[in-house]
Amino acid sequence: MNPNRLKYLDAMGIQVYVPRLRTDTTPVEVMASDQVDTSEVSLSKSESLEISLDRMDWLQLRERVSGCTQCSLAESRTQTVFGTGNENADWLFIGEAPGQDEDRQGEPFVGRAGQLLNNMLLALGLSREHVFIANILKCRPPKNRDPKPEESKSCKPYLRRQIELLQPRIIVALGRIAAQNLLETETPIGKLRGRAHRYADTNIPLVVTYHPAYLLRSPKEKSKSWQDLVMAKQMIND
Ligand code: URA
């Protein structure tokens, strides 16, 4: 095993055991989605937005998002955070919303939580170049408060179009806000993780795990998160 991978696994709190009787040193890892149709005047702002988004490609969508004024977060943001990664990725990781660092840099998960996410990816044998990373919200809520329902609702068509364009083989919801929004439920995260879900009306498998920022505060939960990621990997390999 690449010695660096041991470091990433270690950052995830994962112990790697080497079976005693083996003579080689291969460790065994334990644990385990352009036009605006102006005829749709009876539709709400976000509904008509949804119709036009259906036809957008990545570039058009990115441009639409960057100029978005659907909600008041447009007034306080430095810039939108569209998402980043491989537009042909099998894996889609979805967080909550940009924080201060992300708002400044225009990229998701670039702060401390992002470093842990990078290690989670590397522990899975992935990197940011292999996956796509997005958020429920494209704009930073002031003082990193939770997204308001109307903000999530305005942003939802963007994420849905991203998922349609990406067609990921698996979606990993990072944290309660992502999980509850994606699954349209108020069930606590502890009851959502550890099992397979499907995204909306699609067959795309969705796995819920803890948010990296939560794992930084509660490192003991890293093992559970690792179990979730291993389950996601198994689902993709099946
Ligand atoms: N937390 C999130 O949920 N998303 C980010 O992009 C950064 C931190």
PDB file of C-alpha atoms in Angstrom, residues 10-199:
ATOM      1  CA  ASP A  10      -4.985   7.538   9.762  1.00  0.00           C
ATOM      2  CA  ALA A  11      -6.553  11.004   9.289  1.00  0.00           C
ATOM      3  CA  MET A  12      -9.892   9.207   9.060  1.00  0.00           C
ATOM      4  CA  GLY A  13      -9.132   7.444  12.323  1.00  0.00           C
ATOM      5  CA  ILE A  14      -8.923   4.112  10.527  1.00  0.00           C
ATOM      6  CA  GLN A  15      -6.652   1.462  11.867  1.00  0.00           C
ATOM      7  CA  VAL A  16      -4.981  -0.741   9.336  1.00  0.00           C
ATOM      8  CA  TYR A  17      -4.193  -4.215  10.565  1.00  0.00           C
ATOM      9  CA  VAL A  18      -1.479  -6.411   9.092  1.00  0.00           C
ATOM     10  CA  PRO A  19      -2.348 -10.082   9.516  1.00  0.00           C
ATOM     11  CA  ARG A  20       0.391 -11.808  11.559  1.00  0.00           C
ATOM     12  CA  LEU A  21       0.827 -14.884   9.406  1.00  0.00           C
ATOM     13  CA  ARG A  22       1.384 -13.084   6.136  1.00  0.00           C
ATOM     14  CA  THR A  23       4.881 -12.727   4.911  1.00  0.00           C
ATOM     15  CA  ASP A  24       4.205  -9.836   2.585  1.00  0.00           C
ATOM     16  CA  THR A  25       3.391  -6.447   4.031  1.00  0.00           C
ATOM     17  CA  THR A  26       0.092  -5.917   2.234  1.00  0.00           C
ATOM     18  CA  PRO A  27      -2.198  -4.602   4.970  1.00  0.00           C
ATOM     19  CA  VAL A  28      -5.773  -5.686   5.195  1.00  0.00           C
ATOM     20  CA  GLU A  29      -8.104  -2.766   5.712  1.00  0.00           C
ATOM     21  CA  VAL A  30     -10.712  -3.515   8.241  1.00  0.00           C
ATOM     22  CA  MET A  31     -14.095  -1.817   8.016  1.00  0.00           C
ATOM     23  CA  ALA A  32     -14.991  -1.581   6.674  1.00  0.00           C
ATOM     24  CA  SER A  33     -28.274  16.313 -11.661  1.00  0.00           C
ATOM     25  CA  ASP A  34     -32.025  28.882 -22.878  1.00  0.00           C
ATOM     26  CA  GLN A  35     -33.977  30.354 -23.014  1.00  0.00           C
ATOM     27  CA  VAL A  36     -36.423  31.522 -20.475  1.00  0.00           C
ATOM     28  CA  ASP A  37     -39.878  30.480 -21.490  1.00  0.00           C
ATOM     29  CA  THR A  38     -41.624  33.787 -21.006  1.00  0.00           C
ATOM     30  CA  SER A  39     -44.956  32.189 -21.878  1.00  0.00           C
ATOM     31  CA  GLU A  40     -44.887  30.522 -18.468  1.00  0.00           C
ATOM     32  CA  VAL A  41     -46.062  33.695 -16.763  1.00  0.00           C
ATOM     33  CA  SER A  42     -48.229  31.819 -14.294  1.00  0.00           C
ATOM     34  CA  LEU A  43     -45.263  29.951 -12.875  1.00  0.00           C
ATOM     35  CA  SER A  44     -43.312  31.107  -9.858  1.00  0.00           C
ATOM     36  CA  LYS A  45     -39.813  32.472 -10.340  1.00  0.00           C
ATOM     37  CA  SER A  46     -38.102  29.259  -9.348  1.00  0.00           C
ATOM     38  CA  GLU A  47     -40.487  27.053 -11.373  1.00  0.00           C
ATOM     39  CA  SER A  48     -39.798  28.932 -14.622  1.00  0.00           C
ATOM     40  CA  LEU A  49     -36.109  28.825 -13.755  1.00  0.00           C
ATOM     41  CA  GLU A  50     -36.377  25.073 -13.514  1.00  0.00           C
ATOM     42  CA  ILE A  51     -37.856  24.738 -17.029  1.00  0.00           C
ATOM     43  CA  SER A  52     -35.105  26.712 -18.700  1.00  0.00           C
ATOM     44  CA  LEU A  53     -32.366  24.965 -16.754  1.00  0.00           C
ATOM     45  CA  ASP A  54     -33.449  21.645 -18.238  1.00  0.00           C
ATOM     46  CA  ARG A  55     -31.727  22.507 -21.504  1.00  0.00           C
ATOM     47  CA  MET A  56     -28.536  23.959 -20.127  1.00  0.00           C
ATOM     48  CA  ASP A  57     -25.081  22.470 -20.524  1.00  0.00           C
ATOM     49  CA  TRP A  58     -22.395  22.819 -17.907  1.00  0.00           C
ATOM     50  CA  LEU A  59     -21.150  26.162 -19.150  1.00  0.00           C
ATOM     51  CA  GLN A  60     -24.608  27.688 -19.427  1.00  0.00           C
ATOM     52  CA  LEU A  61     -25.492  26.430 -15.995  1.00  0.00           C
ATOM     53  CA  ARG A  62     -22.284  27.761 -14.497  1.00  0.00           C
ATOM     54  CA  GLU A  63     -23.006  31.180 -16.019  1.00  0.00           C
ATOM     55  CA  ARG A  64     -26.580  31.144 -14.779  1.00  0.00           C
ATOM     56  CA  VAL A  65     -25.463  30.304 -11.279  1.00  0.00           C
ATOM     57  CA  SER A  66     -22.772  32.979 -11.230  1.00  0.00           C
ATOM     58  CA  GLY A  67     -25.360  35.671 -11.961  1.00  0.00           C
ATOM     59  CA  CYS A  68     -28.063  34.252  -9.725  1.00  0.00           C
ATOM     60  CA  THR A  69     -30.208  36.693  -7.735  1.00  0.00           C
ATOM     61  CA  GLN A  70     -32.979  34.272  -6.807  1.00  0.00           C
ATOM     62  CA  CYS A  71     -32.520  34.883  -3.103  1.00  0.00           C
ATOM     63  CA  SER A  72     -31.066  37.489  -0.786  1.00  0.00           C
ATOM     64  CA  LEU A  73     -27.791  35.620  -0.363  1.00  0.00           C
ATOM     65  CA  ALA A  74     -26.785  37.253  -3.662  1.00  0.00           C
ATOM     66  CA  GLU A  75     -26.403  40.512  -1.711  1.00  0.00           C
ATOM     67  CA  SER A  76     -23.937  39.221   0.852  1.00  0.00           C
ATOM     68  CA  ARG A  77     -21.849  36.743  -1.159  1.00  0.00           C
ATOM     69  CA  THR A  78     -18.441  37.524  -2.585  1.00  0.00           C
ATOM     70  CA  GLN A  79     -19.101  35.072  -5.380  1.00  0.00           C
ATOM     71  CA  THR A  80     -21.120  31.926  -6.095  1.00  0.00           C
ATOM     72  CA  VAL A  81     -19.572  28.537  -5.492  1.00  0.00           C
ATOM     73  CA  PHE A  82     -20.748  26.321  -8.358  1.00  0.00           C
ATOM     74  CA  GLY A  83     -18.951  23.143  -7.490  1.00  0.00           C
ATOM     75  CA  THR A  84     -15.775  21.588  -8.680  1.00  0.00           C
ATOM     76  CA  GLY A  85     -14.290  18.414 -10.024  1.00  0.00           C
ATOM     77  CA  ASN A  86     -14.717  15.986 -12.824  1.00  0.00           C
ATOM     78  CA  GLU A  87     -17.815  16.499 -14.989  1.00  0.00           C
ATOM     79  CA  ASN A  88     -17.760  12.783 -15.776  1.00  0.00           C
ATOM     80  CA  ALA A  89     -17.300  11.663 -12.186  1.00  0.00           C
ATOM     81  CA  ASP A  90     -18.934   8.574 -10.742  1.00  0.00           C
ATOM     82  CA  TRP A  91     -18.917  10.117  -7.270  1.00  0.00           C
ATOM     83  CA  LEU A  92     -20.822  13.243  -6.282  1.00  0.00           C
ATOM     84  CA  PHE A  93     -20.230  14.653  -2.808  1.00  0.00           C
ATOM     85  CA  ILE A  94     -22.746  17.234  -1.632  1.00  0.00           C
ATOM     86  CA  GLY A  95     -22.160  19.506   1.335  1.00  0.00           C
ATOM     87  CA  GLU A  96     -24.216  22.248   2.904  1.00  0.00           C
ATOM     88  CA  ALA A  97     -23.089  25.664   1.734  1.00  0.00           C
ATOM     89  CA  PRO A  98     -19.919  27.651   1.147  1.00  0.00           C
ATOM     90  CA  GLY A  99     -18.196  29.022   4.219  1.00  0.00           C
ATOM     91  CA  GLN A 100     -15.950  32.034   4.422  1.00  0.00           C
ATOM     92  CA  ASP A 101     -12.984  30.409   2.688  1.00  0.00           C
ATOM     93  CA  GLU A 102     -15.155  28.993  -0.076  1.00  0.00           C
ATOM     94  CA  ASP A 103     -16.921  32.332  -0.577  1.00  0.00           C
ATOM     95  CA  ARG A 104     -13.510  33.958  -1.005  1.00  0.00           C
ATOM     96  CA  GLN A 105     -12.016  31.306  -3.262  1.00  0.00           C
ATOM     97  CA  GLY A 106     -15.105  30.282  -5.243  1.00  0.00           C
ATOM     98  CA  GLU A 107     -14.483  26.592  -4.600  1.00  0.00           C
ATOM     99  CA  PRO A 108     -16.236  24.174  -2.238  1.00  0.00           C
ATOM    100  CA  PHE A 109     -14.520  22.612   0.718  1.00  0.00           C
ATOM    101  CA  VAL A 110     -11.249  24.510   0.732  1.00  0.00           C
ATOM    102  CA  GLY A 111     -11.034  25.123   4.466  1.00  0.00           C
ATOM    103  CA  ARG A 112     -10.192  22.741   7.297  1.00  0.00           C
ATOM    104  CA  ALA A 113     -13.234  20.592   6.643  1.00  0.00           C
ATOM    105  CA  GLY A 114     -12.109  20.427   3.018  1.00  0.00           C
ATOM    106  CA  GLN A 115      -8.731  19.087   4.055  1.00  0.00           C
ATOM    107  CA  LEU A 116     -10.414  16.302   5.928  1.00  0.00           C
ATOM    108  CA  LEU A 117     -12.679  15.652   2.927  1.00  0.00           C
ATOM    109  CA  ASN A 118      -9.541  15.372   0.773  1.00  0.00           C
ATOM    110  CA  ASN A 119      -8.195  12.774   3.169  1.00  0.00           C
ATOM    111  CA  MET A 120     -11.489  10.902   3.122  1.00  0.00           C
ATOM    112  CA  LEU A 121     -11.268  10.823  -0.688  1.00  0.00           C
ATOM    113  CA  LEU A 122      -7.661   9.710  -0.659  1.00  0.00           C
ATOM    114  CA  ALA A 123      -8.471   6.974   1.839  1.00  0.00           C
ATOM    115  CA  LEU A 124     -10.994   5.714  -0.713  1.00  0.00           C
ATOM    116  CA  GLY A 125      -8.335   5.818  -3.406  1.00  0.00           C
ATOM    117  CA  LEU A 126      -9.902   8.916  -4.929  1.00  0.00           C
ATOM    118  CA  SER A 127      -8.916  12.559  -5.281  1.00  0.00           C
ATOM    119  CA  ARG A 128     -10.751  15.786  -6.009  1.00  0.00           C
ATOM    120  CA  GLU A 129      -9.964  15.288  -9.707  1.00  0.00           C
ATOM    121  CA  HIS A 130     -11.893  12.008  -9.719  1.00  0.00           C
ATOM    122  CA  VAL A 131     -15.057  13.267  -8.064  1.00  0.00           C
ATOM    123  CA  PHE A 132     -17.460  16.191  -8.232  1.00  0.00           C
ATOM    124  CA  ILE A 133     -18.092  18.275  -5.122  1.00  0.00           C
ATOM    125  CA  ALA A 134     -21.052  20.596  -4.746  1.00  0.00           C
ATOM    126  CA  ASN A 135     -23.266  22.109  -2.076  1.00  0.00           C
ATOM    127  CA  ILE A 136     -26.973  22.476  -1.407  1.00  0.00           C
ATOM    128  CA  LEU A 137     -26.462  26.253  -1.553  1.00  0.00           C
ATOM    129  CA  LYS A 138     -24.231  28.066  -4.082  1.00  0.00           C
ATOM    130  CA  CYS A 139     -23.873  31.123  -1.876  1.00  0.00           C
ATOM    131  CA  ARG A 140     -22.557  31.567   1.630  1.00  0.00           C
ATOM    132  CA  PRO A 141     -25.164  32.214   4.286  1.00  0.00           C
ATOM    133  CA  PRO A 142     -24.025  35.125   6.484  1.00  0.00           C
ATOM    134  CA  LYS A 143     -22.117  34.010   9.562  1.00  0.00           C
ATOM    135  CA  ASN A 144     -22.363  30.431   8.304  1.00  0.00           C
ATOM    136  CA  ARG A 145     -25.897  30.083   9.611  1.00  0.00           C
ATOM    137  CA  ASP A 146     -28.007  27.148   8.429  1.00  0.00           C
ATOM    138  CA  PRO A 147     -29.603  27.576   5.017  1.00  0.00           C
ATOM    139  CA  LYS A 148     -33.179  28.886   5.164  1.00  0.00           C
ATOM    140  CA  PRO A 149     -35.813  26.695   3.488  1.00  0.00           C
ATOM    141  CA  GLU A 150     -36.484  29.368   0.846  1.00  0.00           C
ATOM    142  CA  GLU A 151     -32.765  29.557   0.034  1.00  0.00           C
ATOM    143  CA  SER A 152     -32.499  25.796  -0.402  1.00  0.00           C
ATOM    144  CA  LYS A 153     -35.649  25.857  -2.528  1.00  0.00           C
ATOM    145  CA  SER A 154     -34.277  28.588  -4.831  1.00  0.00           C
ATOM    146  CA  CYS A 155     -31.000  26.742  -5.239  1.00  0.00           C
ATOM    147  CA  LYS A 156     -32.475  23.269  -5.686  1.00  0.00           C
ATOM    148  CA  PRO A 157     -32.974  23.450  -9.506  1.00  0.00           C
ATOM    149  CA  TYR A 158     -29.270  24.188  -9.948  1.00  0.00           C
ATOM    150  CA  LEU A 159     -28.191  21.128  -8.044  1.00  0.00           C
ATOM    151  CA  ARG A 160     -30.778  19.027  -9.816  1.00  0.00           C
ATOM    152  CA  ARG A 161     -29.438  20.103 -13.207  1.00  0.00           C
ATOM    153  CA  GLN A 162     -25.900  19.394 -12.042  1.00  0.00           C
ATOM    154  CA  ILE A 163     -26.981  15.879 -11.104  1.00  0.00           C
ATOM    155  CA  GLU A 164     -28.754  15.405 -14.473  1.00  0.00           C
ATOM    156  CA  LEU A 165     -25.633  16.497 -16.323  1.00  0.00           C
ATOM    157  CA  LEU A 166     -23.270  14.488 -14.190  1.00  0.00           C
ATOM    158  CA  GLN A 167     -25.315  11.275 -13.907  1.00  0.00           C
ATOM    159  CA  PRO A 168     -23.207  10.108 -10.967  1.00  0.00           C
ATOM    160  CA  ARG A 169     -23.123   6.466  -9.943  1.00  0.00           C
ATOM    161  CA  ILE A 170     -23.319   7.458  -6.314  1.00  0.00           C
ATOM    162  CA  ILE A 171     -24.199  10.553  -4.299  1.00  0.00           C
ATOM    163  CA  VAL A 172     -22.721  11.077  -0.855  1.00  0.00           C
ATOM    164  CA  ALA A 173     -24.610  13.560   1.293  1.00  0.00           C
ATOM    165  CA  LEU A 174     -22.233  15.234   3.733  1.00  0.00           C
ATOM    166  CA  GLY A 175     -24.038  16.153   6.912  1.00  0.00           C
ATOM    167  CA  ARG A 176     -27.549  16.687   8.148  1.00  0.00           C
ATOM    168  CA  ILE A 177     -28.455  19.687   5.976  1.00  0.00           C
ATOM    169  CA  ALA A 178     -27.386  17.983   2.747  1.00  0.00           C
ATOM    170  CA  ALA A 179     -29.032  14.714   3.696  1.00  0.00           C
ATOM    171  CA  GLN A 180     -32.333  16.220   4.801  1.00  0.00           C
ATOM    172  CA  ASN A 181     -32.562  18.469   1.749  1.00  0.00           C
ATOM    173  CA  LEU A 182     -31.664  15.759  -0.731  1.00  0.00           C
ATOM    174  CA  LEU A 183     -34.011  13.240   0.824  1.00  0.00           C
ATOM    175  CA  GLU A 184     -36.699  15.821   1.658  1.00  0.00           C
ATOM    176  CA  THR A 185     -37.018  14.568   5.182  1.00  0.00           C
ATOM    177  CA  GLU A 186     -36.545  15.802   8.732  1.00  0.00           C
ATOM    178  CA  THR A 187     -35.282  12.463   9.971  1.00  0.00           C
ATOM    179  CA  PRO A 188     -32.141  12.900  12.085  1.00  0.00           C
ATOM    180  CA  ILE A 189     -28.845  12.101  10.374  1.00  0.00           C
ATOM    181  CA  GLY A 190     -28.120   9.244  12.756  1.00  0.00           C
ATOM    182  CA  LYS A 191     -31.121   7.435  11.338  1.00  0.00           C
ATOM    183  CA  LEU A 192     -30.321   8.276   7.721  1.00  0.00           C
ATOM    184  CA  ARG A 193     -26.731   7.093   7.635  1.00  0.00           C
ATOM    185  CA  GLY A 194     -25.736   3.449   7.406  1.00  0.00           C
ATOM    186  CA  ARG A 195     -28.221   2.520   4.690  1.00  0.00           C
ATOM    187  CA  ALA A 196     -28.795   3.059   1.009  1.00  0.00           C
ATOM    188  CA  HIS A 197     -31.241   5.674  -0.277  1.00  0.00           C
ATOM    189  CA  ARG A 198     -32.134   6.844  -3.781  1.00  0.00           C
ATOM    190  CA  TYR A 199     -31.931  10.461  -4.965  1.00  0.00           C
TER     191      TYR A 199
END
